[in-house]
PDB file of C-alpha atoms in Angstrom:
ATOM      1  CA  MET A   1       0.011   0.095   0.004  1.00 52.00           C
ATOM      2  CA  LYS A   2       1.151   3.318  -1.130  1.00 69.00           C
ATOM      3  CA  HIS A   3       1.769   6.016   1.551  1.00 75.00           C
ATOM      4  CA  PRO A   4      -0.246   9.327   1.275  1.00 81.00           C
ATOM      5  CA  LEU A   5       3.394  10.935   0.422  1.00 87.00           C
ATOM      6  CA  ASP A   6       3.237   9.018  -3.062  1.00 83.00           C
ATOM      7  CA  THR A   7       0.225  10.255  -4.224  1.00 87.00           C
ATOM      8  CA  HIS A   8      -0.216  13.800  -2.968  1.00 91.00           C
ATOM      9  CA  PRO A   9       1.898  17.257  -3.259  1.00 96.00           C
ATOM     10  CA  PHE A  10       3.624  17.568   0.152  1.00 97.00           C
ATOM     11  CA  SER A  11       6.133  20.486   1.630  1.00 98.00           C
ATOM     12  CA  LEU A  12       9.339  18.936   3.351  1.00 98.00           C
ATOM     13  CA  VAL A  13      10.392  20.808   6.272  1.00 98.00           C
ATOM     14  CA  LEU A  14      13.673  20.468   7.244  1.00 98.00           C
ATOM     15  CA  SER A  15      15.226  21.769  10.554  1.00 98.00           C
ATOM     16  CA  GLY A  16      18.441  23.695  11.851  1.00 97.00           C
ATOM     17  CA  GLY A  17      20.419  22.037  14.080  1.00 95.00           C
ATOM     18  CA  GLY A  18      24.415  22.613  12.642  1.00 93.00           C
ATOM     19  CA  ALA A  19      26.317  19.588  12.017  1.00 94.00           C
ATOM     20  CA  LEU A  20      23.025  17.550  13.081  1.00 96.00           C
ATOM     21  CA  GLY A  21      21.541  18.692   9.870  1.00 97.00           C
ATOM     22  CA  ILE A  22      23.762  16.478   7.985  1.00 96.00           C
ATOM     23  CA  ALA A  23      21.454  14.398   8.829  1.00 97.00           C
ATOM     24  CA  HIS A  24      19.083  15.350   6.497  1.00 98.00           C
ATOM     25  CA  LEU A  25      21.615  13.653   3.743  1.00 98.00           C
ATOM     26  CA  GLY A  26      20.051  10.420   4.903  1.00 97.00           C
ATOM     27  CA  VAL A  27      16.595  11.126   4.140  1.00 98.00           C
ATOM     28  CA  LEU A  28      17.083  12.815   1.178  1.00 98.00           C
ATOM     29  CA  TYR A  29      18.615   9.580   0.095  1.00 97.00           C
ATOM     30  CA  ASP A  30      16.034   7.364   1.088  1.00 96.00           C
ATOM     31  CA  MET A  31      13.498  10.170  -1.002  1.00 96.00           C
ATOM     32  CA  GLU A  32      15.431   9.526  -3.620  1.00 96.00           C
ATOM     33  CA  GLN A  33      15.249   5.785  -4.063  1.00 94.00           C
ATOM     34  CA  ALA A  34      11.657   5.893  -3.756  1.00 92.00           C
ATOM     35  CA  GLY A  35      10.558   8.301  -6.147  1.00 93.00           C
ATOM     36  CA  LEU A  36       9.935  10.826  -3.613  1.00 95.00           C
ATOM     37  CA  ALA A  37       9.651  14.615  -4.475  1.00 96.00           C
ATOM     38  CA  PRO A  38       8.396  17.877  -2.533  1.00 98.00           C
ATOM     39  CA  ALA A  39       6.000  20.315  -4.090  1.00 98.00           C
ATOM     40  CA  GLN A  40       7.952  23.013  -1.688  1.00 98.00           C
ATOM     41  CA  ILE A  41      10.953  23.114   0.307  1.00 98.00           C
ATOM     42  CA  VAL A  42      10.760  25.181   3.783  1.00 98.00           C
ATOM     43  CA  GLY A  43      14.376  25.207   5.961  1.00 98.00           C
ATOM     44  CA  THR A  44      15.909  26.321   8.456  1.00 98.00           C
ATOM     45  CA  SER A  45      19.713  27.388   8.906  1.00 97.00           C
ATOM     46  CA  MET A  46      21.770  23.740   8.149  1.00 96.00           C
ATOM     47  CA  GLY A  47      18.046  22.440   7.050  1.00 98.00           C
ATOM     48  CA  GLY A  48      18.085  25.647   4.489  1.00 98.00           C
ATOM     49  CA  ILE A  49      21.454  25.036   3.547  1.00 97.00           C
ATOM     50  CA  VAL A  50      20.404  21.289   2.075  1.00 97.00           C
ATOM     51  CA  GLY A  51      16.902  22.311   0.994  1.00 98.00           C
ATOM     52  CA  ALA A  52      18.247  25.092  -1.339  1.00 98.00           C
ATOM     53  CA  SER A  53      20.927  22.320  -2.880  1.00 97.00           C
ATOM     54  CA  LEU A  54      18.154  20.076  -3.174  1.00 98.00           C
ATOM     55  CA  ALA A  55      16.038  23.287  -4.813  1.00 98.00           C
ATOM     56  CA  ILE A  56      18.393  23.732  -7.598  1.00 98.00           C
ATOM     57  CA  GLY A  57      17.881  20.149  -8.762  1.00 97.00           C
ATOM     58  CA  LEU A  58      21.226  18.914  -6.745  1.00 97.00           C
ATOM     59  CA  ASN A  59      20.812  15.292  -5.959  1.00 97.00           C
ATOM     60  CA  GLU A  60      21.710  13.442  -2.584  1.00 97.00           C
ATOM     61  CA  LYS A  61      24.796  12.407  -4.433  1.00 95.00           C
ATOM     62  CA  HIS A  62      26.338  16.752  -5.232  1.00 95.00           C
ATOM     63  CA  ILE A  63      25.170  18.009  -2.290  1.00 96.00           C
ATOM     64  CA  ARG A  64      26.975  15.272  -0.098  1.00 93.00           C
ATOM     65  CA  ASN A  65      30.192  16.028  -2.184  1.00 92.00           C
ATOM     66  CA  ASN A  66      29.395  20.184  -1.662  1.00 89.00           C
ATOM     67  CA  MET A  67      29.181  19.382   1.998  1.00 85.00           C
ATOM     68  CA  ASP A  68      32.754  18.848   2.364  1.00 79.00           C
ATOM     69  CA  ASP A  69      34.063  22.649   2.627  1.00 72.00           C
ATOM     70  CA  PHE A  70      31.663  22.357   5.482  1.00 72.00           C
ATOM     71  CA  VAL A  71      32.712  19.171   7.121  1.00 71.00           C
ATOM     72  CA  LYS A  72      36.557  20.747   6.781  1.00 70.00           C
ATOM     73  CA  VAL A  73      35.857  23.526   8.640  1.00 59.00           C
ATOM     74  CA  SER A  74      39.144  25.329   7.922  1.00 56.00           C
ATOM     75  CA  ARG A  75      37.974  26.292   4.230  1.00 61.00           C
ATOM     76  CA  TRP A  76      35.156  28.095   5.838  1.00 56.00           C
ATOM     77  CA  LEU A  77      36.625  29.028   9.324  1.00 57.00           C
ATOM     78  CA  ASN A  78      38.203  33.078   8.778  1.00 61.00           C
ATOM     79  CA  LEU A  79      38.136  34.278  12.274  1.00 58.00           C
ATOM     80  CA  SER A  80      37.503  38.068  13.140  1.00 55.00           C
ATOM     81  CA  PHE A  81      39.002  40.408  15.289  1.00 59.00           C
ATOM     82  CA  ASP A  82      36.022  42.957  15.341  1.00 62.00           C
ATOM     83  CA  GLY A  83      32.002  43.139  14.895  1.00 69.00           C
ATOM     84  CA  ASN A  84      29.366  40.960  16.051  1.00 70.00           C
ATOM     85  CA  SER A  85      30.981  37.431  15.288  1.00 67.00           C
ATOM     86  CA  ILE A  86      33.646  35.597  15.384  1.00 77.00           C
ATOM     87  CA  VAL A  87      33.380  34.245  11.732  1.00 78.00           C
ATOM     88  CA  LYS A  88      33.836  36.703   9.049  1.00 81.00           C
ATOM     89  CA  GLU A  89      31.541  35.477   6.236  1.00 83.00           C
ATOM     90  CA  ARG A  90      33.969  35.791   2.948  1.00 84.00           C
ATOM     91  CA  LYS A  91      34.783  32.479   3.018  1.00 86.00           C
ATOM     92  CA  ILE A  92      31.352  30.551   3.059  1.00 89.00           C
ATOM     93  CA  ARG A  93      29.943  33.167   0.995  1.00 92.00           C
ATOM     94  CA  ALA A  94      32.866  32.010  -1.760  1.00 91.00           C
ATOM     95  CA  ILE A  95      31.440  28.318  -0.880  1.00 92.00           C
ATOM     96  CA  PHE A  96      28.035  29.556  -1.496  1.00 94.00           C
ATOM     97  CA  GLU A  97      28.622  31.092  -4.612  1.00 95.00           C
ATOM     98  CA  GLY A  98      30.233  28.038  -6.197  1.00 94.00           C
ATOM     99  CA  ILE A  99      27.438  26.482  -5.528  1.00 94.00           C
ATOM    100  CA  PHE A 100      24.363  28.425  -6.279  1.00 97.00           C
ATOM    101  CA  GLY A 101      25.920  30.947  -8.103  1.00 97.00           C
ATOM    102  CA  ASP A 102      23.671  34.397  -9.140  1.00 97.00           C
ATOM    103  CA  ARG A 103      20.308  32.955  -8.385  1.00 98.00           C
ATOM    104  CA  THR A 104      17.499  34.411  -6.755  1.00 98.00           C
ATOM    105  CA  LEU A 105      14.742  32.710  -4.683  1.00 97.00           C
ATOM    106  CA  GLN A 106      12.560  33.264  -7.576  1.00 97.00           C
ATOM    107  CA  ASP A 107      15.174  30.784  -9.497  1.00 97.00           C
ATOM    108  CA  THR A 108      14.564  27.399  -8.258  1.00 98.00           C
ATOM    109  CA  ALA A 109      13.134  24.429  -9.629  1.00 97.00           C
ATOM    110  CA  ILE A 110      11.247  23.739  -6.661  1.00 98.00           C
ATOM    111  CA  PRO A 111       9.154  26.718  -5.007  1.00 98.00           C
ATOM    112  CA  LEU A 112      11.965  27.313  -1.513  1.00 98.00           C
ATOM    113  CA  THR A 113      11.090  29.209   1.699  1.00 98.00           C
ATOM    114  CA  LEU A 114      14.017  30.457   4.292  1.00 98.00           C
ATOM    115  CA  ILE A 115      13.632  31.347   8.017  1.00 98.00           C
ATOM    116  CA  ALA A 116      15.363  33.948   9.137  1.00 98.00           C
ATOM    117  CA  THR A 117      14.723  36.264  12.347  1.00 98.00           C
ATOM    118  CA  ASP A 118      14.598  39.768  12.954  1.00 98.00           C
ATOM    119  CA  LEU A 119      17.647  40.688  15.308  1.00 97.00           C
ATOM    120  CA  PHE A 120      15.504  43.881  16.439  1.00 96.00           C
ATOM    121  CA  THR A 121      12.363  42.562  16.914  1.00 97.00           C
ATOM    122  CA  GLY A 122      12.767  38.747  17.442  1.00 96.00           C
ATOM    123  CA  GLU A 123      10.201  38.329  14.677  1.00 97.00           C
ATOM    124  CA  LYS A 124      10.300  35.505  11.364  1.00 97.00           C
ATOM    125  CA  TYR A 125      11.785  36.863   8.728  1.00 98.00           C
ATOM    126  CA  LEU A 126      10.574  34.853   5.470  1.00 98.00           C
ATOM    127  CA  PHE A 127      12.641  34.635   2.360  1.00 98.00           C
ATOM    128  CA  THR A 128       9.642  33.307  -0.093  1.00 98.00           C
ATOM    129  CA  PRO A 129       9.617  32.032  -3.666  1.00 97.00           C
ATOM    130  CA  GLU A 130       8.615  34.947  -4.793  1.00 96.00           C
ATOM    131  CA  SER A 131      11.753  37.353  -3.108  1.00 96.00           C
ATOM    132  CA  SER A 132      14.124  38.672  -5.448  1.00 96.00           C
ATOM    133  CA  THR A 133      17.217  38.526  -3.314  1.00 97.00           C
ATOM    134  CA  PRO A 134      19.973  36.388  -3.506  1.00 97.00           C
ATOM    135  CA  LEU A 135      20.230  32.675  -2.802  1.00 98.00           C
ATOM    136  CA  VAL A 136      23.232  33.280  -1.403  1.00 97.00           C
ATOM    137  CA  ASP A 137      22.517  36.314   0.876  1.00 98.00           C
ATOM    138  CA  ALA A 138      19.134  34.239   2.024  1.00 98.00           C
ATOM    139  CA  LEU A 139      21.689  31.250   3.122  1.00 98.00           C
ATOM    140  CA  LEU A 140      23.970  33.544   4.880  1.00 97.00           C
ATOM    141  CA  ALA A 141      20.983  35.484   7.082  1.00 97.00           C
ATOM    142  CA  THR A 142      19.371  31.516   7.483  1.00 98.00           C
ATOM    143  CA  MET A 143      22.287  30.536   9.213  1.00 95.00           C
ATOM    144  CA  ALA A 144      23.620  33.382  11.060  1.00 94.00           C
ATOM    145  CA  ILE A 145      24.027  32.103  15.262  1.00 91.00           C
ATOM    146  CA  PRO A 146      24.137  35.581  16.499  1.00 90.00           C
ATOM    147  CA  GLY A 147      27.712  36.188  17.778  1.00 87.00           C
ATOM    148  CA  VAL A 148      29.108  33.369  15.359  1.00 86.00           C
ATOM    149  CA  PHE A 149      28.178  34.162  11.765  1.00 88.00           C
ATOM    150  CA  GLU A 150      27.739  38.075  11.132  1.00 91.00           C
ATOM    151  CA  GLU A 151      24.413  39.301  10.698  1.00 94.00           C
ATOM    152  CA  GLN A 152      22.799  40.173   7.509  1.00 96.00           C
ATOM    153  CA  HIS A 153      21.596  43.247   6.465  1.00 96.00           C
ATOM    154  CA  ILE A 154      18.735  43.109   4.271  1.00 96.00           C
ATOM    155  CA  ASP A 155      15.765  44.697   3.191  1.00 91.00           C
ATOM    156  CA  ASP A 156      16.300  47.092   6.311  1.00 93.00           C
ATOM    157  CA  ARG A 157      16.316  44.319   8.601  1.00 96.00           C
ATOM    158  CA  VAL A 158      19.303  42.786  10.562  1.00 97.00           C
ATOM    159  CA  LEU A 159      18.656  39.356  10.049  1.00 98.00           C
ATOM    160  CA  GLY A 160      20.196  36.548  11.929  1.00 96.00           C
ATOM    161  CA  ASP A 161      19.557  32.760  12.359  1.00 96.00           C
ATOM    162  CA  GLY A 162      16.354  31.597  11.425  1.00 96.00           C
ATOM    163  CA  PHE A 163      16.405  29.103  14.544  1.00 95.00           C
ATOM    164  CA  LEU A 164      15.806  31.770  17.113  1.00 95.00           C
ATOM    165  CA  CYS A 165      11.932  31.361  16.073  1.00 96.00           C
ATOM    166  CA  ALA A 166      11.456  28.776  14.049  1.00 97.00           C
ATOM    167  CA  ASN A 167      13.775  26.446  13.926  1.00 97.00           C
ATOM    168  CA  LEU A 168      11.068  23.762  11.891  1.00 98.00           C
ATOM    169  CA  ALA A 169       9.053  26.055  10.727  1.00 98.00           C
ATOM    170  CA  LEU A 170       5.855  23.875   9.905  1.00 98.00           C
ATOM    171  CA  ASP A 171       3.696  27.086   9.966  1.00 97.00           C
ATOM    172  CA  GLU A 172       5.163  28.479   6.557  1.00 98.00           C
ATOM    173  CA  ALA A 173       4.582  24.510   4.815  1.00 98.00           C
ATOM    174  CA  ILE A 174       1.508  25.337   2.170  1.00 97.00           C
ATOM    175  CA  HIS A 175       0.578  21.514   1.311  1.00 97.00           C
ATOM    176  CA  ASP A 176      -1.984  19.854   3.398  1.00 96.00           C
ATOM    177  CA  TYR A 177       0.882  16.921   3.310  1.00 96.00           C
ATOM    178  CA  ILE A 178       4.029  17.870   4.931  1.00 97.00           C
ATOM    179  CA  LEU A 179       7.083  15.539   5.672  1.00 97.00           C
ATOM    180  CA  ALA A 180       9.251  17.443   8.359  1.00 98.00           C
ATOM    181  CA  VAL A 181      12.654  16.273   9.498  1.00 98.00           C
ATOM    182  CA  ASP A 182      13.687  17.629  13.281  1.00 98.00           C
ATOM    183  CA  VAL A 183      17.421  16.666  14.229  1.00 97.00           C
ATOM    184  CA  LEU A 184      17.054  18.407  17.079  1.00 96.00           C
ATOM    185  CA  GLY A 185      13.428  16.667  18.032  1.00 96.00           C
ATOM    186  CA  THR A 186      12.932  14.478  20.765  1.00 95.00           C
ATOM    187  CA  ARG A 187      15.781  12.023  19.611  1.00 95.00           C
ATOM    188  CA  SER A 188      18.742  14.574  20.641  1.00 94.00           C
ATOM    189  CA  PHE A 189      18.632  14.098  23.771  1.00 91.00           C
ATOM    190  CA  THR A 190      21.294  11.624  25.738  1.00 89.00           C
ATOM    191  CA  PRO A 191      19.244   9.992  28.805  1.00 85.00           C
ATOM    192  CA  THR A 192      21.738  11.232  31.326  1.00 85.00           C
ATOM    193  CA  LEU A 193      22.792  14.558  31.831  1.00 82.00           C
ATOM    194  CA  PRO A 194      26.716  15.301  31.742  1.00 70.00           C
ATOM    195  CA  ASP A 195      28.711  13.684  34.067  1.00 74.00           C
ATOM    196  CA  ASN A 196      32.411  14.167  32.690  1.00 71.00           C
ATOM    197  CA  PHE A 197      35.786  15.009  34.632  1.00 70.00           C
ATOM    198  CA  PHE A 198      36.207  18.657  34.077  1.00 72.00           C
ATOM    199  CA  LYS A 199      34.129  20.853  35.179  1.00 70.00           C
ATOM    200  CA  THR A 200      33.910  23.066  31.955  1.00 81.00           C
ATOM    201  CA  ALA A 201      32.759  20.321  29.532  1.00 78.00           C
ATOM    202  CA  ASN A 202      29.764  19.555  32.033  1.00 83.00           C
ATOM    203  CA  VAL A 203      28.602  23.635  31.565  1.00 85.00           C
ATOM    204  CA  MET A 204      29.321  23.588  27.654  1.00 83.00           C
ATOM    205  CA  GLU A 205      27.278  20.407  27.486  1.00 81.00           C
ATOM    206  CA  MET A 206      24.198  21.513  29.457  1.00 83.00           C
ATOM    207  CA  MET A 207      24.039  25.246  27.613  1.00 87.00           C
ATOM    208  CA  GLU A 208      23.468  22.774  24.716  1.00 87.00           C
ATOM    209  CA  ARG A 209      21.366  20.710  26.432  1.00 89.00           C
ATOM    210  CA  SER A 210      19.124  23.834  27.576  1.00 91.00           C
ATOM    211  CA  MET A 211      19.055  25.364  24.216  1.00 91.00           C
ATOM    212  CA  ARG A 212      18.246  22.300  22.447  1.00 93.00           C
ATOM    213  CA  LEU A 213      15.051  22.135  24.714  1.00 94.00           C
ATOM    214  CA  LEU A 214      13.924  25.267  24.024  1.00 93.00           C
ATOM    215  CA  ILE A 215      14.265  24.910  20.672  1.00 94.00           C
ATOM    216  CA  LEU A 216      11.972  21.653  21.455  1.00 95.00           C
ATOM    217  CA  ASN A 217       9.213  23.009  23.184  1.00 95.00           C
ATOM    218  CA  GLN A 218       8.735  25.841  20.309  1.00 95.00           C
ATOM    219  CA  THR A 219       8.858  22.634  17.804  1.00 96.00           C
ATOM    220  CA  ARG A 220       6.274  21.271  19.894  1.00 95.00           C
ATOM    221  CA  ALA A 221       4.120  24.203  19.585  1.00 95.00           C
ATOM    222  CA  ALA A 222       3.766  24.556  15.949  1.00 96.00           C
ATOM    223  CA  ILE A 223       2.877  20.504  16.048  1.00 96.00           C
ATOM    224  CA  LYS A 224       0.002  21.575  18.079  1.00 94.00           C
ATOM    225  CA  ARG A 225      -0.769  24.431  15.399  1.00 95.00           C
ATOM    226  CA  ILE A 226      -0.339  22.559  12.298  1.00 93.00           C
ATOM    227  CA  GLN A 227      -2.560  19.832  13.648  1.00 89.00           C
ATOM    228  CA  THR A 228      -5.138  22.179  14.668  1.00 90.00           C
ATOM    229  CA  GLU A 229      -5.269  23.162  11.025  1.00 91.00           C
ATOM    230  CA  GLY A 230      -6.030  19.317  10.310  1.00 89.00           C
ATOM    231  CA  LYS A 231      -2.838  19.001   7.902  1.00 94.00           C
ATOM    232  CA  HIS A 232      -1.109  16.161   7.892  1.00 94.00           C
ATOM    233  CA  LEU A 233       2.370  15.623   9.028  1.00 95.00           C
ATOM    234  CA  THR A 234       4.716  12.952   9.235  1.00 95.00           C
ATOM    235  CA  LEU A 235       7.423  13.773  11.535  1.00 96.00           C
ATOM    236  CA  LEU A 236      11.299  12.012  11.142  1.00 97.00           C
ATOM    237  CA  GLU A 237      13.549  12.361  14.232  1.00 97.00           C
ATOM    238  CA  PRO A 238      16.856  11.361  13.641  1.00 97.00           C
ATOM    239  CA  ASP A 239      18.900   9.880  16.500  1.00 97.00           C
ATOM    240  CA  THR A 240      21.270  12.661  16.887  1.00 97.00           C
ATOM    241  CA  ALA A 241      21.993  12.498  20.580  1.00 95.00           C
ATOM    242  CA  GLU A 242      25.428  11.304  20.992  1.00 94.00           C
ATOM    243  CA  PHE A 243      26.658  14.401  18.661  1.00 95.00           C
ATOM    244  CA  LYS A 244      27.279  17.831  19.211  1.00 92.00           C
ATOM    245  CA  THR A 245      26.066  20.511  16.883  1.00 90.00           C
ATOM    246  CA  PHE A 246      29.559  21.122  15.663  1.00 89.00           C
ATOM    247  CA  HIS A 247      30.466  17.814  15.120  1.00 92.00           C
ATOM    248  CA  PHE A 248      31.260  18.538  11.431  1.00 90.00           C
ATOM    249  CA  ASN A 249      34.146  15.503  11.656  1.00 90.00           C
ATOM    250  CA  LYS A 250      31.786  13.168  11.832  1.00 94.00           C
ATOM    251  CA  ALA A 251      29.837  13.972   9.132  1.00 93.00           C
ATOM    252  CA  GLU A 252      28.978  10.350   7.638  1.00 95.00           C
ATOM    253  CA  ALA A 253      28.178   9.024  10.833  1.00 97.00           C
ATOM    254  CA  ILE A 254      25.605  11.713  11.544  1.00 97.00           C
ATOM    255  CA  ARG A 255      23.631  11.120   7.761  1.00 97.00           C
ATOM    256  CA  GLU A 256      23.694   7.776   8.473  1.00 97.00           C
ATOM    257  CA  ARG A 257      21.251   8.475  11.223  1.00 97.00           C
ATOM    258  CA  GLY A 258      18.720   9.964   8.671  1.00 97.00           C
ATOM    259  CA  LEU A 259      18.724   6.853   6.561  1.00 96.00           C
ATOM    260  CA  GLY A 260      16.411   4.624   7.042  1.00 95.00           C
ATOM    261  CA  LEU A 261      13.813   6.084   8.407  1.00 94.00           C
ATOM    262  CA  LEU A 262      11.185   6.469   5.324  1.00 88.00           C
ATOM    263  CA  GLU A 263      11.075   2.660   5.126  1.00 82.00           C
ATOM    264  CA  SER A 264      10.848   1.833   9.299  1.00 76.00           C
ATOM    265  CA  GLU A 265       8.764   5.200  10.116  1.00 68.00           C
ATOM    266  CA  LEU A 266       6.756   5.491   6.782  1.00 66.00           C
ATOM    267  CA  HIS A 267       6.513   1.942   5.517  1.00 61.00           C
ATOM    268  CA  LEU A 268       7.178   2.920   1.676  1.00 50.00           C
ATOM    269  CA  ASP A 269       7.119   0.504  -0.735  1.00 46.00           C
TER     270      ASP A 269
END
């Protein structure tokens, strides 16, 4: 028996999560094997980067090859000694320009929506399929973690990472059927609190856990809203608990956490 995603147009919603977002690639691989293609893509932060790559027509293998530039942090790390961020955007911009060229959001093969946050008001800012914003600029905005990556000045707004307002932007799905992949969902938590020898490590892990909890509660509220609207949500949550958001050096192991979820949880033929 076919799953409804086989027969209905659906929105693909990909969450943010830093290196954990590499698990999206495992899901994309299984989608290709099952012959599933979304009618809309919504992405936040790393989910936006993966989603934009899919939206311009790249297959999972091509996207995975492009991810090599993120796995090798030295290729995009460019430390800043002024401004509000640790990392300057020059190297990352060059990587994005090599992938996306001068495309705008109007130029994608699949309609794409990217999520950013207004750093003054906290409001969600949408880059929609009608936007004439260069895709590279929109991606730099959706992934601009405050303090880490440079904020983006676009349309008289100062924009930062979309995870601050909608890490899994279900509200922006326009179709009644939704396939969502949340790498910071319920399966992103270890069953115990940190117990390292060095207190500093414990503190850092507790801070990341707190951030994940804030994001999880944000996502739970979004799930309730779309369920009230009567939409059909298929939610995939890769098991990312043992990884940190900065574990780009564990890309292949993280990608594997996305593999098999369509078969095991959606029971696709």
